[in-house]
CSV table of C-alpha atoms and ligand atoms in Angstrom, one decimal:
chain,number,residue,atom,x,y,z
A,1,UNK,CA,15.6,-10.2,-13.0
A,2,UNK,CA,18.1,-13.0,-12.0
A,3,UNK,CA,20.1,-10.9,-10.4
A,4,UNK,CA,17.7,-9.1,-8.1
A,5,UNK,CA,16.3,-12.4,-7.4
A,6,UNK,CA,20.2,-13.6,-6.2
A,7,UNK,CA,20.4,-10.7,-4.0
A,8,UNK,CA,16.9,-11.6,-2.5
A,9,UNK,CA,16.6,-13.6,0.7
A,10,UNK,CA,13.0,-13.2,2.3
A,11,UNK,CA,10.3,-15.7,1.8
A,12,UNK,CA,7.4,-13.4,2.4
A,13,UNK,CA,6.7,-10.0,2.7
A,14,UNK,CA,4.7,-9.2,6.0
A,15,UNK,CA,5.5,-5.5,6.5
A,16,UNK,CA,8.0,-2.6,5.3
A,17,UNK,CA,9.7,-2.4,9.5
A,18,UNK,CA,11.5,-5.6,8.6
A,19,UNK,CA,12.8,-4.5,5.1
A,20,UNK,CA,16.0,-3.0,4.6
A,21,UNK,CA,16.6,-0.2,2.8
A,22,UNK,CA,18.4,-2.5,0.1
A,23,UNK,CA,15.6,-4.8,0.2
A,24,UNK,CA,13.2,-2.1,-0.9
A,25,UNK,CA,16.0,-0.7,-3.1
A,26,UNK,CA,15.5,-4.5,-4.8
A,27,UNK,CA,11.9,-4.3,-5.3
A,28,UNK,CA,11.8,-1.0,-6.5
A,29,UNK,CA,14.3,-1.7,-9.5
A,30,UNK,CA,13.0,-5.0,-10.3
A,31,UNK,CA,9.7,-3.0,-10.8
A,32,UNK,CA,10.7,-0.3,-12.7
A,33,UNK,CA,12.0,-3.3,-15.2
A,34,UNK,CA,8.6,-4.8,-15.2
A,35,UNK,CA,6.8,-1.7,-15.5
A,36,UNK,CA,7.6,-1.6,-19.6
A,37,UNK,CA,6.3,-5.0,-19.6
A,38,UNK,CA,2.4,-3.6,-19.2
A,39,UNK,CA,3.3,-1.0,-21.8
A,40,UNK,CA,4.3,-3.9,-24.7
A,41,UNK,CA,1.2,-5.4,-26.9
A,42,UNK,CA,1.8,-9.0,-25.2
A,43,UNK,CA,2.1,-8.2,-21.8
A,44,UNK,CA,3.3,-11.2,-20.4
A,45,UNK,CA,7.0,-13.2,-19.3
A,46,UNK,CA,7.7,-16.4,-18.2
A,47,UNK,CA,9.2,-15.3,-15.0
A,48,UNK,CA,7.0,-17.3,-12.0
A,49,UNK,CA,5.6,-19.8,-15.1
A,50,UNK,CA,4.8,-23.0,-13.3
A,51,UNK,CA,3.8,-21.1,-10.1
A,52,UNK,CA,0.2,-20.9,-7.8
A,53,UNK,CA,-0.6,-18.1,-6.5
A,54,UNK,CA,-4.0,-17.8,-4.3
A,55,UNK,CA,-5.1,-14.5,-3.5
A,56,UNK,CA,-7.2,-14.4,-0.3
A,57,UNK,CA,-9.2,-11.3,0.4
A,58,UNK,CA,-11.1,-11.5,3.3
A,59,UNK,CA,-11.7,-7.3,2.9
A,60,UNK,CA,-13.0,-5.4,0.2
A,61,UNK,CA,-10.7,-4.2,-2.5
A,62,UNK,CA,-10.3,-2.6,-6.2
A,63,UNK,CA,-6.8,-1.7,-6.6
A,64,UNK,CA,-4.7,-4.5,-4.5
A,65,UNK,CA,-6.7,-7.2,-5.6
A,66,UNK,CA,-7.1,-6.4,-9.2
A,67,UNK,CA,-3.4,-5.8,-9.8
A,68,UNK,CA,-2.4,-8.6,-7.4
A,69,UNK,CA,-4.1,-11.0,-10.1
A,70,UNK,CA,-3.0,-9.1,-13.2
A,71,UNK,CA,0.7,-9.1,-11.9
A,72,UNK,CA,0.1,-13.0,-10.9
A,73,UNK,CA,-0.8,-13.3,-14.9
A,74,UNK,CA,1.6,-11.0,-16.4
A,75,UNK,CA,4.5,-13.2,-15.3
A,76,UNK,CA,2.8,-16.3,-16.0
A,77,UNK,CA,1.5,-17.5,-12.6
A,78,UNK,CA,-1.6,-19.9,-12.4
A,79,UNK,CA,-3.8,-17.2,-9.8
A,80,UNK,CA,-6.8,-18.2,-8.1
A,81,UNK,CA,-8.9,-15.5,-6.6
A,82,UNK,CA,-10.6,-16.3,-3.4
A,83,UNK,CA,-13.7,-13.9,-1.9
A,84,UNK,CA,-14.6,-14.1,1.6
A,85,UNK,CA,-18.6,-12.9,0.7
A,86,UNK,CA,-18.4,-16.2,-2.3
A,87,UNK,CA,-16.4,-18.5,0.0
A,88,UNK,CA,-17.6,-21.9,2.8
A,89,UNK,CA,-16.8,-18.4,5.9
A,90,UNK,CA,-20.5,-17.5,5.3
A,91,UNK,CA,-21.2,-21.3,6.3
A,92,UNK,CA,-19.1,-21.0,9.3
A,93,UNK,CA,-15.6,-22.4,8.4
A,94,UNK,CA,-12.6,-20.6,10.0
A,95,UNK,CA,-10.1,-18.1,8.4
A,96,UNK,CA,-7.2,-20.8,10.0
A,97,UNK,CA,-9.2,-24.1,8.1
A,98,UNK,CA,-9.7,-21.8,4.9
A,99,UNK,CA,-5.8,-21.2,4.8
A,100,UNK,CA,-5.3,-25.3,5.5
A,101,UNK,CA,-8.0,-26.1,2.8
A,102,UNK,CA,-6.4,-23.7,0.2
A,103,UNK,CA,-2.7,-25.4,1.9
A,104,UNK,CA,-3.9,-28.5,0.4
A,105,UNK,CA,-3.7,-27.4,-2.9
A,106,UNK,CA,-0.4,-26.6,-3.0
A,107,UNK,CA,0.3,-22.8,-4.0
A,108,UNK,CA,3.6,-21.3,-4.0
A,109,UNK,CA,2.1,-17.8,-2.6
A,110,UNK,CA,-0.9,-17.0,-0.8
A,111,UNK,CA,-1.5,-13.2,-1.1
A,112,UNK,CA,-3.9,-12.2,1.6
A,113,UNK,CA,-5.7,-9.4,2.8
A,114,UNK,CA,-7.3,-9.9,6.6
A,115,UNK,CA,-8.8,-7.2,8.7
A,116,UNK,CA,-6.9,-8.7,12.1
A,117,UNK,CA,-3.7,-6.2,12.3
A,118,UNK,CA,-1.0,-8.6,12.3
A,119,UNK,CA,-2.3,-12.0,11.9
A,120,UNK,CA,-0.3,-12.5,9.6
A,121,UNK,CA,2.5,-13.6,11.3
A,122,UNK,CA,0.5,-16.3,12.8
A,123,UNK,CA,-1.4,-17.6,9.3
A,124,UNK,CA,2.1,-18.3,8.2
A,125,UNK,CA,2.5,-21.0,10.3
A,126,UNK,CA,-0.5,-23.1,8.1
A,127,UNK,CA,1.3,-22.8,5.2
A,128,UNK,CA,4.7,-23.8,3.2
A,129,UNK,CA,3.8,-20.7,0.7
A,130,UNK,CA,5.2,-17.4,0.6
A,131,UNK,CA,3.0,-14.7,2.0
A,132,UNK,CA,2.7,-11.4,0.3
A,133,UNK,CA,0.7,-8.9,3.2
A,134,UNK,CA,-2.2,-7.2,1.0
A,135,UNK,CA,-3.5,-5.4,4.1
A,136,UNK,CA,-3.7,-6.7,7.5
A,137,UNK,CA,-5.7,-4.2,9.7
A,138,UNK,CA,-4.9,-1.5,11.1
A,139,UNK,CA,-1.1,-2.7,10.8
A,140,UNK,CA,0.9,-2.7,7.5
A,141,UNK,CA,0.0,-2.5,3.9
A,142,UNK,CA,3.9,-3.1,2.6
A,143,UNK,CA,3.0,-2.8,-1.3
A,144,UNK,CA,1.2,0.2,-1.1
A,145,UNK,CA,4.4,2.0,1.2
A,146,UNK,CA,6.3,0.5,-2.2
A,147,UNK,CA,4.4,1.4,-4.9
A,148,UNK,CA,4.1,5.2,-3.0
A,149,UNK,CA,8.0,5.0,-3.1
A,150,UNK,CA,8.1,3.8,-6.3
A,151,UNK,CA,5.6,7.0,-7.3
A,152,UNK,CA,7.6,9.3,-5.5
A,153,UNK,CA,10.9,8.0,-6.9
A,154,UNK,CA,9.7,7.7,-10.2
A,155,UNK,CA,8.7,11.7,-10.1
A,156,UNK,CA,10.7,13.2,-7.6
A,157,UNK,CA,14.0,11.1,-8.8
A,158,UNK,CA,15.1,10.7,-5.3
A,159,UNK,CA,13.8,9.0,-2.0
A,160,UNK,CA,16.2,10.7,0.4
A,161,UNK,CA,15.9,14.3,1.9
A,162,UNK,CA,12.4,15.0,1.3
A,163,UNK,CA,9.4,16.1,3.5
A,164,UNK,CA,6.3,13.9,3.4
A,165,UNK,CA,3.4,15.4,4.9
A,166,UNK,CA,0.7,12.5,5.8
A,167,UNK,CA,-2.6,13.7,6.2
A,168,UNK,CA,-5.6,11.7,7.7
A,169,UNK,CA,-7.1,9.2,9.5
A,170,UNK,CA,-4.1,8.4,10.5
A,171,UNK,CA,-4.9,6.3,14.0
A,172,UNK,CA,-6.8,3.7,11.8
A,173,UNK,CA,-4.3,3.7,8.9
A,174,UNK,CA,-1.4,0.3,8.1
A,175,UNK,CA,-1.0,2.8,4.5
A,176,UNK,CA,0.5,5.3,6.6
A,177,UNK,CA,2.6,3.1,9.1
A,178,UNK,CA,4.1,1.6,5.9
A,179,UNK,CA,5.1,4.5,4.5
A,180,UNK,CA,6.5,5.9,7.9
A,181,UNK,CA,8.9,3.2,7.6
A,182,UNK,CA,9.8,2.8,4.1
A,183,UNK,CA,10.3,6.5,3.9
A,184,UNK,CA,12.5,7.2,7.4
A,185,UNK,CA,14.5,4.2,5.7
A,186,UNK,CA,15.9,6.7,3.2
A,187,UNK,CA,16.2,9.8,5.6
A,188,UNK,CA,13.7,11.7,4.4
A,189,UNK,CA,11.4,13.0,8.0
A,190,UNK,CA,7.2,12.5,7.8
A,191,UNK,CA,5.2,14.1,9.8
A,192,UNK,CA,1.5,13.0,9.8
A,193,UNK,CA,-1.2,15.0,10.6
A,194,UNK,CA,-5.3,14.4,11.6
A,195,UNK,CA,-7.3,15.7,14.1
A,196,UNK,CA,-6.4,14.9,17.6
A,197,UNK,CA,-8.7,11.8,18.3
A,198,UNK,CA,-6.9,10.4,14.6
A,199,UNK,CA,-3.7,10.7,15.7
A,200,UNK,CA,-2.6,7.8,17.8
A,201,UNK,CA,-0.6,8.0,21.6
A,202,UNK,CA,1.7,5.5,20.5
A,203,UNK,CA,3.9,7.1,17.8
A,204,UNK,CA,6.2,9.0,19.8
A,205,UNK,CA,8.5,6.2,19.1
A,206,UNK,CA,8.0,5.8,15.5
A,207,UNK,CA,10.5,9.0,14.1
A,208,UNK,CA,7.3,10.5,12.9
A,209,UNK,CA,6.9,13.8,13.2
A,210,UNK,CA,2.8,14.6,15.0
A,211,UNK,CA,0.9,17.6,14.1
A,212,UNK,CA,-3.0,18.7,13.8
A,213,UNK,CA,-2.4,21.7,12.2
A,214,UNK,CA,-2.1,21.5,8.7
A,215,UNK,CA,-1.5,24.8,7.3
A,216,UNK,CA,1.6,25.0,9.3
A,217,UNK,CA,3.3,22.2,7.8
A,218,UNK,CA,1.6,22.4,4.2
A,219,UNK,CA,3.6,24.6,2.7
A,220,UNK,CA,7.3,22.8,3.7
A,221,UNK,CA,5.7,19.3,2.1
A,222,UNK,CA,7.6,17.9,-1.1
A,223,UNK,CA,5.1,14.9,-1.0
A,224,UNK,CA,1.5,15.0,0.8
A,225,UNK,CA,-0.4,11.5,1.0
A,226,UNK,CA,-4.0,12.4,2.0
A,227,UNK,CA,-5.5,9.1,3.3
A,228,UNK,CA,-9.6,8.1,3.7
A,229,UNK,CA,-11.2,8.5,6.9
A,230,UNK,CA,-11.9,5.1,7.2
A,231,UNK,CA,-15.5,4.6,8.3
A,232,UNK,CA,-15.0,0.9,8.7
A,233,UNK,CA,-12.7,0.7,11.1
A,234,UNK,CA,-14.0,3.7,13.6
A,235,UNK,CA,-16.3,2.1,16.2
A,236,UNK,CA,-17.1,5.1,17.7
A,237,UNK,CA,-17.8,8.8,16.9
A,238,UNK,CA,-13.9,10.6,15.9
A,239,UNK,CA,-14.7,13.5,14.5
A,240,UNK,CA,-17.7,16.3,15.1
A,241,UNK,CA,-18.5,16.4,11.4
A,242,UNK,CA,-17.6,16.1,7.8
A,243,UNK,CA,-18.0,19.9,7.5
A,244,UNK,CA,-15.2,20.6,10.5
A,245,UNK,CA,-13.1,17.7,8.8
A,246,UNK,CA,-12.8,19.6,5.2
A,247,UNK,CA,-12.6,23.1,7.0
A,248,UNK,CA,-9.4,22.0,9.1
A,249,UNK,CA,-7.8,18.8,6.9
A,250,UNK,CA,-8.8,18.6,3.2
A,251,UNK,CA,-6.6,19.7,0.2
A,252,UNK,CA,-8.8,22.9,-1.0
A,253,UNK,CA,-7.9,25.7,-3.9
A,254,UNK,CA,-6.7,27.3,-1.3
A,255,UNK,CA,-4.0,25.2,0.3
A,256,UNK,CA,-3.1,24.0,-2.9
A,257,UNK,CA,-2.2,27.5,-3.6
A,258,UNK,CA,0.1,27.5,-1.4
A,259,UNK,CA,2.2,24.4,-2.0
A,260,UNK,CA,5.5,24.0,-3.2
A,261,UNK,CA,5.3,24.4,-7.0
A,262,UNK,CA,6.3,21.0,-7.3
A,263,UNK,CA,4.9,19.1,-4.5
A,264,UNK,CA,3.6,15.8,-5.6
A,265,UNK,CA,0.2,15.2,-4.4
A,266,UNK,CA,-0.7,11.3,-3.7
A,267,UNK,CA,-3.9,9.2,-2.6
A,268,UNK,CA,-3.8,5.6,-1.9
A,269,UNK,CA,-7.3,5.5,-2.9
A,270,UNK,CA,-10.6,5.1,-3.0
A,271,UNK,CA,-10.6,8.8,-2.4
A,272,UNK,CA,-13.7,10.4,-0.9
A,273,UNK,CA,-14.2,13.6,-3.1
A,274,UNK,CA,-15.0,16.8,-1.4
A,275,UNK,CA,-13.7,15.1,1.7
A,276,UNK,CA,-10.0,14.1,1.6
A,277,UNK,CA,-9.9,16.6,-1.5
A,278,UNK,CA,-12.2,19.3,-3.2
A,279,UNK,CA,-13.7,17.6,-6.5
A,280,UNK,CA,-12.5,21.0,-8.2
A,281,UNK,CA,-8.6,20.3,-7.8
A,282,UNK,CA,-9.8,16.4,-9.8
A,283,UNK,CA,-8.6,17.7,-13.6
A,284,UNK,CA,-4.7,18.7,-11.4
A,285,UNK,CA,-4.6,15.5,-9.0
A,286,UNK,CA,-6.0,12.7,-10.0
A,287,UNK,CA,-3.4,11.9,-13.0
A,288,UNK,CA,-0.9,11.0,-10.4
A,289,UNK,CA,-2.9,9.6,-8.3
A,290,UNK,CA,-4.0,6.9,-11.6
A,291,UNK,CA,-0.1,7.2,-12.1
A,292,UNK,CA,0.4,5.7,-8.6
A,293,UNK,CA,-2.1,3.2,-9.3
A,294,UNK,CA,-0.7,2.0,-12.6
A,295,UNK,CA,2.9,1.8,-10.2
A,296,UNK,CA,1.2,-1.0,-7.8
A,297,UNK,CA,1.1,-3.5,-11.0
A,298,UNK,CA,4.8,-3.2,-11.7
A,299,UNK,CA,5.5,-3.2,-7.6
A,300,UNK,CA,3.4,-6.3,-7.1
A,301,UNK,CA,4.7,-8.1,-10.0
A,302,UNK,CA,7.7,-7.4,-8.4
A,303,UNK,CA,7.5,-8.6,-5.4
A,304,UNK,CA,5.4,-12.2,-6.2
A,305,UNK,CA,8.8,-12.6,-8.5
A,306,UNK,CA,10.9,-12.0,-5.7
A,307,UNK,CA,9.6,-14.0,-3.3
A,308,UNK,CA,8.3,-16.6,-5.8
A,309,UNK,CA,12.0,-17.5,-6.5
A,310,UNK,CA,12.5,-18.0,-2.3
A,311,UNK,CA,9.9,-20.3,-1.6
A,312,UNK,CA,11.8,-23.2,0.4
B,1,CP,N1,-5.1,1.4,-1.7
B,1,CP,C1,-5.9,0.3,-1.6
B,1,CP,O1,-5.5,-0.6,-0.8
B,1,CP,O2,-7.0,0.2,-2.3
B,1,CP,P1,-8.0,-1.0,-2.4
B,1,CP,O3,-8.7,-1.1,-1.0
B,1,CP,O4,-9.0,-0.6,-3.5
B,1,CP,O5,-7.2,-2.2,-2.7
């Protein structure tokens, strides 16, 4: 742990562009030595002991929050979880005099998830705590990109030289600009692919490889994320229907069939069943996708060490 944390020099963690590839490199071995920690019978270390961590969700969430607070407690961090729906916003207060309220407390980290893409990097300014990025919009969502990395690694035993096929709603989607990054840091090429009115103008520049035709790049994939259409964010009306959606973009028997024998199937979750992927292929994908899950404890606990120990 010490010596990852020597080699560490970022207070926060805002997004995966401004990572190097050794800065992930950090992250993901520090995790894979806190992974075993979750497996022992007392599943704790002293590691951030003394330290506050607040974690601020002003968007729904299962997986990031839940494991954001369990890796806050599994190396001994006093957490405090704050909802938006339970919190003085439905009286009227503002996001900015939340974050100076909470400020006045004194926490070492302030882990936040925001719907405004990128308002992160102007929250920071109302606090002397390290911010960890849970999800800001339709920008980044760094620990996801590093627990799919550490997935992939994990599995695959390399990040470099592989083919990763994203398939979705990509236009609305920070889990795939993460990953876009994080993976074109090791060489490996991603091409993403959604219907035409989810794939957005602006990534020419982004090394990404753009495609609405699935079966053609399906069966060259060593590593497929299939992402959510995400209802929440889509003002207007992107696709015709469901029906067309799962005809030209879902994982069905039969692409599956013709994967590589070892392609590694991933889901940042929650996954839509019968929409993303057919409820029939659960029994052969879900156990990675829980796998992947399972990784964002280590990943987080991880990285609220890491920048824990860079606070001033
Ligand atoms: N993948 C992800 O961010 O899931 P939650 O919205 O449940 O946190």
């Amino acid at each position: 742990m010490q010596k990852h944390a020597e080699k560490w020099t970022k207070k926060h963690i805002l997004d995966i562009a401004s990572l190097s590839r050794e800065e992930i490199e950090i992250v993901l071995s520090l995790a894979t030595s806190f992974k075993e920690i979750s497996e022992r019978d007392v599943k704790k270390v002293p590691a951030l002991r003394g330290k506050t961590i607040v974690n601020l969700f002003f968007e729904n969430s299962t997986r990031t929050r839940t494991s954001f607070e369990l890796a806050a407690k599994r190396i001994s961090a006093d957490v405090v979880n704050f909802s938006s729906s339970s919190s003085s916003l439905t009286k009227g207060e503002t996001i900015v005099d939340t974050i100076k309220t909470l400020e006045a407390y004194h926490p070492d980290i302030m882990v936040i998830r925001i719907n405004s893409s990128a308002a992160l990097y102007c929250l920071k300014k109302f606090t002397q705590a390290s911010i960890v990025n849970a999800g800001d919009g339709k920008h980044e969502h760094p620990t996801q990109a590093l627990l799919d990395m550490f997935t992939v690694k994990e599995i695959k035993t390399t990040l470099e030289g592989l083919n990763v096929l994203i398939v979705g709603d990509i236009l609305h989607s920070r889990v795939a600009r993460s990953n876009i990054f994080g993976f074109q840091k090791f060489g490996s090429s991603v091409t993403v692919c959604a219907p035409p009115t989810l794939l957005p103008f602006n990534y020419g520049q982004s090394g990404a490889i753009l495609t609405s035709d699935l079966d053609q790049v399906l069966p060259k994939a060593d590593v497929i994320i299939m992402l959510r259409i995400q209802k929440e964010r889509q003002g207007g009306l992107f696709l015709p229907t469901i029906r067309e959606y799962v005809r030209d973009f879902a994982m069905t028997e039969e692409r599956f069939s013709k994967l590589k024998k070892d392609c590694l199937i991933l889901h940042p979750g929650p996954i839509n069943w019968d929409v993303e992927i057919v409820s029939s292929l659960k029994h052969k994908v879900h156990p990675r996708i829980l796998q992947q899950a399972e990784n964002g404890l280590a990943v987080r606990m991880a990285t609220l060490y890491l920048v824990g120990t860079k606070q001033k």
